């Protein structure tokens, strides 16, 4: 395809972004405005009009799927070999850097990536070794703390002693976690970015090499970058590279997992002479849908400014349904889906979005009652399935005997009569000797430390791993995997399960071999190691395929990047959406952006529904309509149900939803009660947790937002 052809396919603003002179550029790309086309066309333009090669370009996407699509589109346009171009996710590119410079990064050559589940296992083991009660110290809390600190670029050794007992304990877990990972050659997702950033910080020559190589850096979904990603990009860009940031501050919805919306706001300040191009023409939704979405998002402050428009027709009004309760809401939604299906709409063209996963239950019940196939989008992905993780654990241990996570997963899979008592002995010995579990087992066998049965089982496992390592040395990747599946006993184990689940697992193991056949390694990396890294990075992706011919159910967060002809957003109620934990101004703005994202998923028809009462944890909750509904002009809405008109007062103070007459034991207070606090003033009790002296009360204060207070010390008065 010539450059004239792909330029002719662009609108004026897209063309402005694509053909811009060299320099820093911020492309504010609204929903459905063709940002992927612009990114691909910009790279093609640079390669055709600037004195550079593909090796001088680095492009960052947020999913591996997007990276593959970008390569394919560029290949169609340019008809050039693109192997030297770095295109991938932050994690994928950081991994590529560390593989090339493992010694400088203080890593073993065969270091391995661990996913969230493996990370959780390590932390649980650390908690147990430290004698931490999992009720008081949930491992997930430590996991959030560790990943959060890494995303901020903070090591355990850099955390200052603040006298906070909680932080002190979590820091100890973090420090031990770092030690275990370093000893075992393990790298989690957050570590990939942090370690590669540290590599540049300590090796000026290496940094200069990459700064000189990458003349142009292009980043998609810039509004979703976190602190370490921004620092990584800024350091790589240096003073000479030109950075193009493509994103939309109105679609920044991942603050809860570390994304910093301020990154896109500070871009024009920190990268001098930046030009800004706004892509506002939408190619997805009707005028009415866009007008409704614009009306909602304009209530946010500190926006960079953008209003979507379309040449499309006005289209249907936004349907708002007020249900009596969640069952009535679910019935209305599924009845409406059925009507669309009867009118020729494909099942996969209808999506039901919700704020909380718990909302899916009643929707699923109604779909089952009406016999409509459905799927929960973003479910378990291929490389996350148990049997696949078992097979990959064998490969990981074969590549690195010091991988304790893999050892623990497969030493008794399939069952070899190796019990917890035996494994506890191995763990204790390994801890005392500061060795891996594999090395500890081998030494304990020499010392005759086990009973006869355990000795036979463990020596058989150790010998199996040594034999298989030799047997696969000269095999191709698919041959090696097939051999491991056979020798490990995994294939026989799942073959013996005659249920549908057993058959599905055997099919998945066969698919793993097929995946190995199709796998291509980009550089001179060990093939098995590269495949294991590929599997780990794919498992870390946040989305699964949505192509099945089934009605799609998903959270609003999962819906980002997707689009459907017909969209339902359920649960448009105060306390649910916006969520009751998001009533301070900053979190409320992110909730509003989430609503905007949900609304702009719809191409032709948008339904917004809410329930006047909803049963949560067995308690009837009476609800107010979401403030987001009140922000839509009434001329864009057609209302149905228990309440046929939504008023839109000039000033709207959202009343929290609460458990009716829910008394808080031993406090004299109850949820929904107005209270007074000496420092924070007037407020309303939203929620509580715990009991006795440990009771904590959540209060929404008129001037100070939402606070959690210990009841025994809060001195709240009615």
XYZ file of C-alpha atoms in Angstrom:
718
model
C 0.000 0.000 0.000
C 1.446 3.406 -0.940
C 1.625 6.273 1.537
C -0.943 8.141 -0.562
C -3.470 5.327 -0.116
C -3.269 5.139 3.662
C -3.242 8.951 4.014
C -6.383 9.226 1.894
C -8.167 6.950 4.383
C -7.603 9.481 7.206
C -9.705 12.470 8.257
C -7.989 15.909 8.542
C -7.143 15.619 12.246
C -5.833 12.076 11.869
C -3.705 13.219 8.944
C -2.353 16.098 11.039
C -1.215 13.653 13.730
C 0.269 11.195 11.227
C 2.212 13.699 9.086
C 3.414 15.956 11.904
C 6.978 17.234 11.775
C 9.497 15.533 14.098
C 8.861 16.512 17.702
C 6.997 15.503 20.837
C 3.300 14.957 20.232
C 0.243 14.352 22.415
C -2.637 12.760 20.517
C -5.871 12.997 22.518
C -7.792 10.150 20.909
C -11.438 9.930 21.899
C -13.366 6.662 22.033
C -13.879 5.200 18.557
C -11.747 7.881 16.878
C -9.392 5.485 15.067
C -6.304 5.803 17.259
C -4.845 2.424 16.203
C -5.014 3.489 12.564
C -3.270 6.744 13.490
C -0.508 4.977 15.428
C 0.206 2.520 12.624
C 0.060 5.242 9.966
C 2.388 7.479 11.993
C 5.033 4.723 12.138
C 4.639 4.079 8.407
C 4.969 7.810 7.687
C 8.147 8.107 9.769
C 9.777 5.146 8.016
C 8.923 6.574 4.594
C 9.787 10.233 5.239
C 12.503 10.347 7.914
C 16.103 9.040 7.676
C 15.503 6.099 10.016
C 15.103 2.308 9.921
C 12.643 0.056 11.796
C 15.377 -0.445 14.440
C 15.039 3.246 15.401
C 11.404 2.858 16.478
C 9.978 1.590 19.756
C 6.187 1.269 20.034
C 4.460 0.439 23.315
C 1.011 -1.130 23.396
C -1.010 -2.386 26.356
C -1.730 -5.908 25.107
C 0.247 -8.466 23.139
C -2.749 -8.777 20.822
C -2.524 -5.073 19.970
C 1.210 -5.433 19.323
C 0.612 -8.313 16.891
C -2.098 -6.353 15.066
C 0.202 -3.346 14.774
C 2.976 -5.455 13.233
C 0.532 -7.042 10.771
C -0.889 -3.697 9.652
C 2.578 -2.189 9.251
C 3.649 -5.214 7.227
C 0.687 -4.696 4.874
C 1.557 -1.025 4.348
C 5.340 -1.133 4.156
C 6.149 -4.597 2.797
C 9.364 -4.440 4.848
C 10.966 -6.836 7.365
C 10.136 -5.450 10.816
C 12.032 -7.829 13.119
C 14.357 -5.079 14.309
C 11.466 -2.846 15.408
C 10.609 -3.116 19.101
C 6.815 -3.367 19.341
C 5.195 -4.758 22.471
C 3.787 -4.192 25.926
C 5.759 -2.487 28.680
C 6.312 -5.874 30.290
C 7.269 -7.549 27.021
C 9.797 -4.860 26.093
C 11.286 -4.765 29.599
C 11.616 -8.548 29.466
C 13.391 -8.312 26.099
C 15.842 -5.816 27.598
C 16.562 -7.979 30.650
C 17.049 -11.103 28.524
C 19.681 -9.255 26.496
C 21.422 -7.844 29.572
C 20.785 -10.396 32.304
C 24.289 -10.140 33.748
C 24.190 -6.354 34.088
C 20.721 -6.707 35.695
C 22.114 -9.178 38.285
C 19.892 -12.012 37.071
C 20.618 -15.634 36.145
C 20.572 -16.249 32.399
C 17.554 -18.545 32.698
C 15.511 -16.250 34.959
C 11.789 -16.979 34.827
C 8.673 -14.831 34.988
C 6.066 -15.643 37.624
C 2.406 -14.725 37.391
C 0.088 -13.410 40.095
C -0.833 -16.893 41.336
C 2.814 -17.942 41.711
C 3.565 -14.663 43.459
C 0.710 -15.325 45.883
C 2.091 -18.787 46.672
C 5.506 -17.370 47.575
C 3.948 -14.736 49.821
C 1.753 -17.303 51.564
C 4.829 -19.390 52.279
C 6.652 -16.335 53.651
C 3.687 -15.477 55.890
C 3.707 -19.009 57.245
C 7.461 -18.944 57.890
C 7.115 -15.604 59.687
C 4.258 -16.956 61.811
C 1.749 -14.383 60.524
C -1.918 -15.135 61.174
C -3.627 -15.043 57.758
C -6.785 -13.608 59.345
C -4.925 -10.540 60.597
C -2.357 -10.491 57.804
C -4.017 -11.567 54.524
C -1.363 -12.556 51.956
C -3.245 -10.519 49.347
C -2.578 -7.386 51.401
C 1.168 -8.075 51.209
C 0.866 -8.742 47.472
C -0.856 -5.381 46.892
C 1.737 -3.630 49.038
C 4.699 -5.187 47.195
C 3.311 -4.550 43.700
C 2.244 -1.034 44.648
C 5.715 -0.171 45.927
C 7.350 -1.636 42.822
C 4.997 0.365 40.591
C 6.195 3.467 42.446
C 9.827 2.402 41.940
C 10.430 1.703 45.642
C 12.495 -1.210 46.970
C 11.999 -2.663 50.453
C 15.343 -1.184 51.493
C 14.174 2.319 50.502
C 11.063 2.353 52.690
C 11.650 4.724 55.593
C 10.876 3.683 59.167
C 7.796 5.754 59.974
C 6.825 4.017 63.189
C 3.783 2.525 61.462
C 3.528 -1.090 62.643
C 1.530 -2.202 59.577
C 4.036 -0.739 57.100
C 6.923 -2.151 59.138
C 5.504 -5.686 58.983
C 4.617 -5.469 55.282
C 8.114 -4.170 54.534
C 9.612 -7.238 56.238
C 7.478 -9.473 54.012
C 8.578 -7.429 50.977
C 12.257 -7.780 51.939
C 11.965 -11.553 52.353
C 10.011 -11.795 49.087
C 12.855 -10.004 47.275
C 15.372 -12.430 48.775
C 13.382 -15.520 47.740
C 12.873 -14.258 44.176
C 16.538 -13.326 43.773
C 17.671 -16.701 45.110
C 15.354 -18.583 42.753
C 15.862 -16.423 39.673
C 12.203 -15.355 39.612
C 10.821 -12.087 38.253
C 7.224 -10.896 38.674
C 5.493 -8.457 36.310
C 6.161 -5.327 38.362
C 9.806 -6.399 38.749
C 10.292 -6.437 34.973
C 9.795 -2.674 34.762
C 11.544 -1.839 38.019
C 14.593 -4.004 37.256
C 14.979 -2.661 33.704
C 14.635 0.932 34.971
C 17.306 0.261 37.606
C 19.491 -1.253 34.886
C 19.509 2.053 33.021
C 20.070 4.033 36.220
C 23.245 2.135 37.074
C 24.641 1.610 33.563
C 25.002 4.932 31.759
C 26.725 3.331 28.759
C 23.851 0.899 28.204
C 21.291 3.680 28.584
C 23.160 5.834 26.062
C 23.160 2.938 23.583
C 19.360 2.608 23.667
C 18.788 6.373 23.740
C 20.893 6.615 20.581
C 19.061 3.685 18.964
C 15.428 4.674 19.535
C 14.824 7.972 17.722
C 11.033 7.710 17.900
C 8.997 6.294 20.800
C 5.233 5.861 20.420
C 2.997 4.903 23.345
C -0.637 3.804 23.215
C -3.111 4.203 26.128
C -0.812 6.747 27.749
C -3.429 7.623 30.368
C -2.989 4.133 31.863
C 0.739 4.408 32.572
C 1.898 4.129 36.179
C 4.831 5.853 37.897
C 7.567 3.384 36.939
C 6.346 3.163 33.322
C 6.418 6.948 32.988
C 9.916 7.091 34.512
C 11.026 4.270 32.177
C 9.790 6.167 29.108
C 11.182 9.502 30.216
C 14.630 8.046 30.839
C 14.691 6.191 27.510
C 13.575 9.278 25.588
C 16.399 11.338 27.084
C 17.010 14.639 25.320
C 17.082 13.465 21.706
C 14.222 11.023 21.041
C 10.767 12.190 19.993
C 7.887 10.809 22.030
C 4.339 10.422 20.737
C 1.803 9.787 23.494
C -1.615 8.573 22.366
C -4.356 8.450 24.974
C -7.548 9.857 26.416
C -7.744 11.326 29.903
C -11.507 10.723 29.789
C -10.862 6.971 29.638
C -8.435 6.720 32.567
C -10.129 4.046 34.712
C -7.312 2.050 36.295
C -6.246 4.282 39.183
C -7.003 1.420 41.585
C -4.164 -0.586 40.048
C -1.586 2.182 39.925
C -2.362 4.122 36.724
C -1.643 7.845 37.113
C -3.944 10.134 35.156
C -1.569 12.988 35.985
C 0.999 11.423 33.625
C -0.982 12.532 30.580
C -1.580 15.940 32.199
C 2.138 16.525 32.886
C 3.286 15.361 29.447
C 3.101 18.769 27.767
C 4.873 20.383 30.750
C 7.773 17.925 30.927
C 8.341 17.383 27.197
C 9.051 20.803 25.713
C 7.459 22.097 22.510
C 4.823 19.368 22.477
C 2.067 19.710 19.901
C -1.414 18.476 20.815
C -3.844 16.987 18.311
C -7.422 16.101 19.297
C -9.161 13.217 17.547
C -12.828 13.937 18.215
C -14.623 12.423 15.236
C -16.185 9.154 16.377
C -16.748 6.274 13.937
C -18.570 4.001 16.369
C -21.669 5.458 18.039
C -24.797 7.369 17.095
C -25.204 11.091 17.865
C -27.561 10.463 20.767
C -25.161 8.036 22.461
C -22.259 10.481 22.045
C -24.318 13.444 23.279
C -25.321 11.489 26.395
C -21.713 10.411 27.050
C -20.402 13.958 26.502
C -22.999 15.316 28.939
C -21.816 12.941 31.644
C -18.063 13.416 31.250
C -18.252 17.216 31.075
C -19.035 17.184 34.821
C -15.421 16.186 35.533
C -12.915 18.914 36.338
C -9.336 19.296 35.059
C -10.014 17.650 31.709
C -7.709 18.312 28.782
C -10.824 19.104 26.777
C -12.454 17.106 23.996
C -15.978 16.531 22.660
C -16.858 13.560 20.485
C -18.958 14.090 17.362
C -20.106 11.945 14.478
C -21.490 12.221 10.990
C -23.743 9.280 11.862
C -27.507 9.666 12.371
C -29.112 10.621 15.694
C -30.245 7.048 16.326
C -32.410 5.702 19.144
C -32.873 7.491 22.439
C -31.111 6.105 25.520
C -33.479 3.697 27.233
C -33.559 4.004 31.032
C -35.419 1.314 32.960
C -36.262 1.664 36.646
C -36.766 -1.813 38.107
C -38.495 -2.749 41.357
C -35.534 -4.929 42.348
C -32.541 -6.734 40.845
C -34.678 -9.671 39.637
C -37.029 -7.339 37.785
C -33.974 -5.560 36.336
C -32.418 -8.836 35.137
C -35.712 -10.001 33.622
C -36.134 -6.732 31.732
C -32.568 -6.881 30.364
C -32.797 -10.502 29.201
C -36.302 -9.996 27.760
C -34.875 -7.069 25.772
C -31.952 -9.214 24.607
C -34.428 -11.901 23.481
C -36.380 -9.369 21.463
C -33.225 -8.216 19.678
C -32.278 -11.828 18.941
C -35.707 -12.444 17.416
C -35.105 -9.405 15.207
C -31.949 -10.927 13.767
C -29.245 -9.570 16.083
C -26.430 -12.070 16.722
C -25.918 -13.066 20.363
C -22.317 -11.794 20.364
C -23.586 -8.336 19.366
C -25.245 -7.802 22.759
C -23.186 -6.996 25.857
C -24.307 -6.574 29.463
C -21.945 -4.470 31.577
C -21.922 -4.047 35.347
C -19.822 -2.359 38.023
C -19.388 -5.413 40.268
C -18.902 -9.095 39.409
C -21.546 -10.018 41.984
C -24.220 -8.485 39.738
C -23.836 -11.252 37.159
C -25.625 -13.930 39.224
C -29.232 -12.815 38.640
C -28.445 -12.003 35.004
C -27.042 -15.515 34.497
C -30.146 -17.036 36.091
C -32.407 -15.240 33.629
C -30.221 -16.201 30.668
C -30.347 -19.845 31.755
C -34.135 -19.679 32.207
C -34.530 -18.407 28.658
C -31.924 -20.803 27.224
C -29.678 -18.061 25.856
C -25.972 -18.994 25.579
C -23.688 -16.524 27.320
C -20.113 -16.188 28.479
C -18.381 -14.189 31.157
C -15.823 -12.150 29.249
C -12.277 -11.982 30.612
C -12.513 -15.457 32.121
C -9.681 -17.913 32.512
C -7.213 -17.677 29.671
C -5.413 -20.609 28.085
C -2.077 -20.249 29.871
C -3.862 -19.811 33.229
C -5.564 -23.235 33.132
C -4.402 -25.674 35.802
C -3.263 -28.449 33.468
C -1.298 -25.976 31.322
C 0.359 -24.477 34.386
C 1.269 -28.020 35.523
C 2.942 -28.764 32.183
C 4.774 -25.433 32.144
C 5.948 -26.010 35.745
C 7.713 -29.205 34.587
C 9.444 -27.236 31.831
C 10.423 -24.450 34.256
C 11.937 -26.880 36.740
C 13.813 -28.630 33.949
C 15.271 -25.281 32.912
C 16.027 -24.163 36.479
C 16.193 -26.702 39.332
C 16.144 -23.840 41.859
C 12.577 -22.835 40.917
C 10.836 -23.613 44.212
C 7.400 -22.539 42.953
C 7.488 -25.103 40.148
C 8.946 -27.770 42.459
C 6.059 -27.346 44.920
C 3.477 -27.440 42.134
C 4.598 -30.683 40.475
C 6.503 -32.742 43.037
C 3.247 -34.541 43.788
C 1.425 -33.911 40.474
C 0.373 -36.488 39.415
C 0.216 -37.962 42.916
C 3.416 -39.730 44.027
C 2.541 -40.316 47.712
C 4.569 -37.279 48.794
C 2.627 -35.724 51.644
C 2.671 -32.385 53.463
C 4.712 -33.776 56.372
C 7.532 -34.758 53.999
C 7.391 -31.438 52.145
C 7.450 -29.508 55.426
C 10.697 -31.299 56.329
C 12.158 -30.340 52.956
C 11.114 -26.696 53.373
C 12.634 -26.473 56.847
C 15.899 -28.055 55.709
C 16.076 -25.752 52.655
C 15.478 -22.708 54.867
C 18.220 -23.791 57.272
C 20.707 -24.438 54.473
C 19.584 -21.413 52.414
C 19.145 -23.684 49.416
C 16.444 -24.501 46.890
C 13.899 -27.256 47.560
C 15.342 -29.412 44.770
C 18.887 -29.161 46.182
C 17.596 -29.746 49.722
C 15.719 -32.876 48.630
C 18.796 -34.285 46.921
C 20.952 -33.680 50.027
C 18.329 -35.125 52.390
C 18.170 -38.261 50.244
C 21.934 -38.605 50.650
C 21.467 -38.198 54.414
C 18.704 -40.856 54.525
C 16.361 -38.302 56.105
C 13.084 -39.862 54.914
C 11.056 -42.999 55.483
C 11.312 -45.769 52.895
C 8.132 -44.752 51.064
C 9.029 -41.069 50.938
C 12.596 -41.921 49.881
C 11.359 -43.947 46.924
C 8.885 -41.276 45.847
C 11.310 -38.355 46.097
C 14.297 -40.168 44.598
C 12.056 -41.251 41.717
C 11.014 -37.632 41.119
C 14.585 -36.295 41.277
C 15.786 -38.993 38.872
C 12.862 -38.337 36.546
C 13.803 -34.661 36.241
C 17.476 -35.470 35.609
C 16.615 -38.095 32.976
C 14.054 -35.951 31.154
C 16.478 -32.996 31.025
C 18.916 -35.184 29.100
C 16.225 -36.749 26.906
C 14.850 -33.428 25.598
C 18.232 -31.742 25.082
C 18.249 -32.297 21.306
C 14.499 -32.241 20.661
C 12.507 -29.464 19.016
C 10.248 -27.396 21.273
C 6.976 -29.257 20.412
C 8.776 -32.609 20.671
C 10.208 -31.631 24.056
C 6.784 -30.637 25.397
C 5.166 -33.837 24.102
C 7.930 -35.879 25.744
C 7.516 -34.056 29.070
C 3.743 -34.619 29.019
C 4.355 -38.333 28.506
C 7.231 -38.893 30.950
C 5.699 -36.769 33.716
C 2.523 -38.851 33.655
C 0.333 -35.777 33.112
C -1.156 -37.002 29.835
C -1.965 -40.450 31.286
C -3.390 -38.856 34.435
C -5.859 -36.675 32.514
C -6.594 -39.444 29.975
C -7.808 -41.611 32.854
C -10.398 -38.965 33.735
C -13.283 -39.928 31.410
C -15.419 -36.897 32.297
C -15.917 -33.961 29.920
C -13.541 -31.944 32.069
C -10.862 -34.621 31.696
C -11.303 -34.675 27.913
C -11.090 -30.886 27.786
C -7.828 -30.972 29.742
C -6.275 -33.494 27.342
C -7.366 -31.270 24.444
C -5.710 -28.312 26.146
C -2.453 -30.251 26.536
C -2.582 -31.068 22.816
C -3.206 -27.398 22.118
C -0.075 -26.551 24.116
C 1.963 -28.630 21.669
C 0.245 -26.813 18.771
C 1.112 -23.470 20.375
C 4.750 -24.598 20.561
C 4.720 -25.477 16.839
C 3.525 -21.979 15.963
C 5.911 -20.205 18.324
C 8.623 -18.111 16.730
C 11.552 -16.702 18.677
C 12.740 -13.231 17.659
C 16.338 -13.352 18.861
C 19.015 -15.891 19.769
C 17.300 -16.915 22.984
C 16.961 -20.443 24.281
C 13.755 -21.703 22.657
C 12.231 -23.314 25.762
C 13.082 -20.291 27.921
C 11.594 -17.941 25.318
C 8.412 -20.027 25.114
C 8.032 -20.028 28.916
C 8.420 -16.253 28.974
C 5.874 -15.943 26.171
C 3.407 -18.075 28.161
C 3.885 -15.992 31.304
C 3.419 -12.690 29.476
C 0.311 -13.962 27.660
C -1.173 -15.178 30.962
C -0.662 -11.695 32.373
C -2.931 -10.064 29.821
C -6.132 -8.617 31.174
C -8.536 -9.714 28.468
C -9.655 -12.911 26.802
C -11.285 -13.368 23.402
C -14.862 -12.155 22.999
C -15.625 -13.724 19.631
C -17.949 -16.574 20.690
C -21.558 -16.360 19.503
C -22.884 -15.818 22.999
C -24.290 -12.861 24.877
C -21.286 -11.160 26.482
C -21.302 -10.411 30.232
C -18.475 -8.352 31.704
C -17.475 -5.683 34.182
C -17.207 -2.124 32.940
C -13.429 -2.272 33.436
C -13.201 -5.358 31.197
C -15.192 -3.624 28.454
C -12.534 -1.015 27.687
C -11.282 -1.395 24.119
C -14.386 -3.302 22.985
C -17.551 -2.265 21.168
C -20.980 -3.801 20.552
C -24.092 -2.792 18.609
C -26.231 -3.174 21.748
C -25.048 -2.413 25.282
C -26.815 -2.666 28.639
C -25.299 -1.060 31.741
C -26.974 -2.552 34.817
C -26.998 -1.220 38.367
C -27.010 2.533 37.718
C -27.583 3.269 41.392
C -26.005 5.432 44.061
C -23.713 3.307 46.188
C -23.205 0.785 43.401
C -22.284 3.041 40.482
C -20.700 5.322 41.519
C -19.500 2.836 44.107
C -20.016 3.798 47.749
C -16.238 3.544 48.306
C -15.659 6.172 45.587
C -17.488 9.211 46.866
C -14.484 11.495 47.389
C -13.955 13.815 44.428
C -10.923 12.096 42.865
C -12.449 8.609 42.935
C -15.837 9.958 41.848
C -14.240 11.417 38.713
C -12.737 8.018 37.887
C -16.167 6.427 38.364
C -17.591 8.992 35.951
C -14.875 8.161 33.430
C -15.812 4.500 33.852
C -19.428 5.381 33.041
C -18.250 7.304 29.974
C -16.212 4.290 28.831
C -19.241 2.018 29.283
C -21.582 4.295 27.359
C -19.178 4.696 24.438
C -18.950 0.912 23.969
C -22.420 1.079 22.334
C -22.711 1.547 18.591
C -26.466 1.641 17.994
C -28.490 1.126 21.164
C -27.737 1.876 24.819
C -29.789 0.738 27.824
C -29.195 2.044 31.352
C -31.016 0.223 34.160
C -31.287 0.528 37.937
C -33.246 -1.081 40.767
C -35.200 0.754 43.441
C -34.157 -1.959 45.897
C -31.387 -4.523 45.723
C -30.614 -7.410 48.060
C -26.954 -7.402 49.041
C -25.582 -10.083 51.384
C -29.164 -10.996 52.252
C -30.141 -7.453 53.289
C -32.610 -5.311 51.344
C -30.999 -2.036 50.224
C -33.147 0.877 49.051
C -31.498 2.771 46.241
C -31.342 6.210 44.679
C -30.773 6.512 40.904
C -27.130 7.172 40.027
C -26.109 10.789 39.670
C -24.763 9.827 36.234
C -28.327 9.262 35.031
C -29.240 12.755 36.178
C -26.375 14.212 34.154
C -27.911 13.046 30.861
C -30.263 15.615 29.225
C -33.849 14.405 29.535
C -34.489 14.937 25.809
C -32.024 12.092 25.107
C -33.841 9.609 27.386
C -36.902 7.382 27.126
C -37.875 6.120 30.595
C -39.707 2.923 31.557
C -40.434 0.939 34.668
C -41.305 1.678 38.265
C -40.219 5.319 37.946
C -40.946 6.838 34.557
C -39.151 10.166 34.949
C -35.703 11.041 36.238
C -35.550 14.575 37.539
C -32.406 16.580 36.977
C -32.236 19.225 39.721
C -29.856 22.163 39.416
C -27.999 21.011 42.528
C -27.835 17.318 43.254
C -26.393 15.913 46.466
C -26.199 12.161 46.140
C -27.704 10.275 49.066
C -25.778 7.149 49.970
C -27.464 3.749 49.742
C -27.366 1.875 53.021
C -28.612 -1.178 54.865
C -31.962 -0.159 56.317
C -31.978 -0.048 60.142
C -28.665 -1.923 60.301
C -27.545 -1.385 63.898
C -23.861 -1.442 64.773
C -23.500 -3.597 67.872
C -22.149 -2.029 71.091
C -21.947 1.479 69.608
C -25.462 2.903 69.863
C -25.175 3.842 66.188
C -26.671 2.483 62.989
C -25.986 2.662 59.268
C -27.719 5.612 57.608
C -27.621 7.731 60.764
C -26.455 11.358 60.663
C -23.583 11.986 63.067
C -21.252 14.759 64.207
C -17.460 14.527 64.549
C -15.343 17.055 66.456
C -12.823 17.485 63.590
C -14.683 16.487 60.408
C -18.118 17.930 61.170
C -21.442 16.491 59.895
C -21.620 13.129 58.185
C -23.685 10.038 57.401
C -22.705 6.486 58.419
C -22.355 4.370 55.268
C -20.937 1.083 56.470
C -19.051 -0.726 59.212
C -16.804 -3.728 59.732
C -15.489 -5.739 62.652
C -17.008 -6.021 66.138
C -16.391 -4.942 69.699
C -13.357 -2.715 70.232
C -12.221 -3.453 66.642
C -15.353 -1.994 65.002
C -14.528 0.456 62.200
C -17.195 2.807 60.846
C -17.275 4.389 57.400
C -18.664 7.940 57.456
C -19.295 10.252 54.518
C -18.586 13.787 55.741
C -20.040 16.815 53.968
C -16.714 18.666 53.791
C -14.030 16.007 54.186
C -15.262 13.101 52.050
C -15.349 9.483 53.210
C -13.383 8.362 56.279
C -12.985 5.061 58.139
C -12.914 5.615 61.902
C -12.400 3.291 64.877
C -15.717 3.444 66.753
C -14.109 3.274 70.188
C -12.089 6.469 69.579
C -14.175 8.422 67.066
C -16.519 9.986 69.676
C -19.326 10.334 67.156
C -22.475 12.026 68.421
C -25.953 11.813 66.940
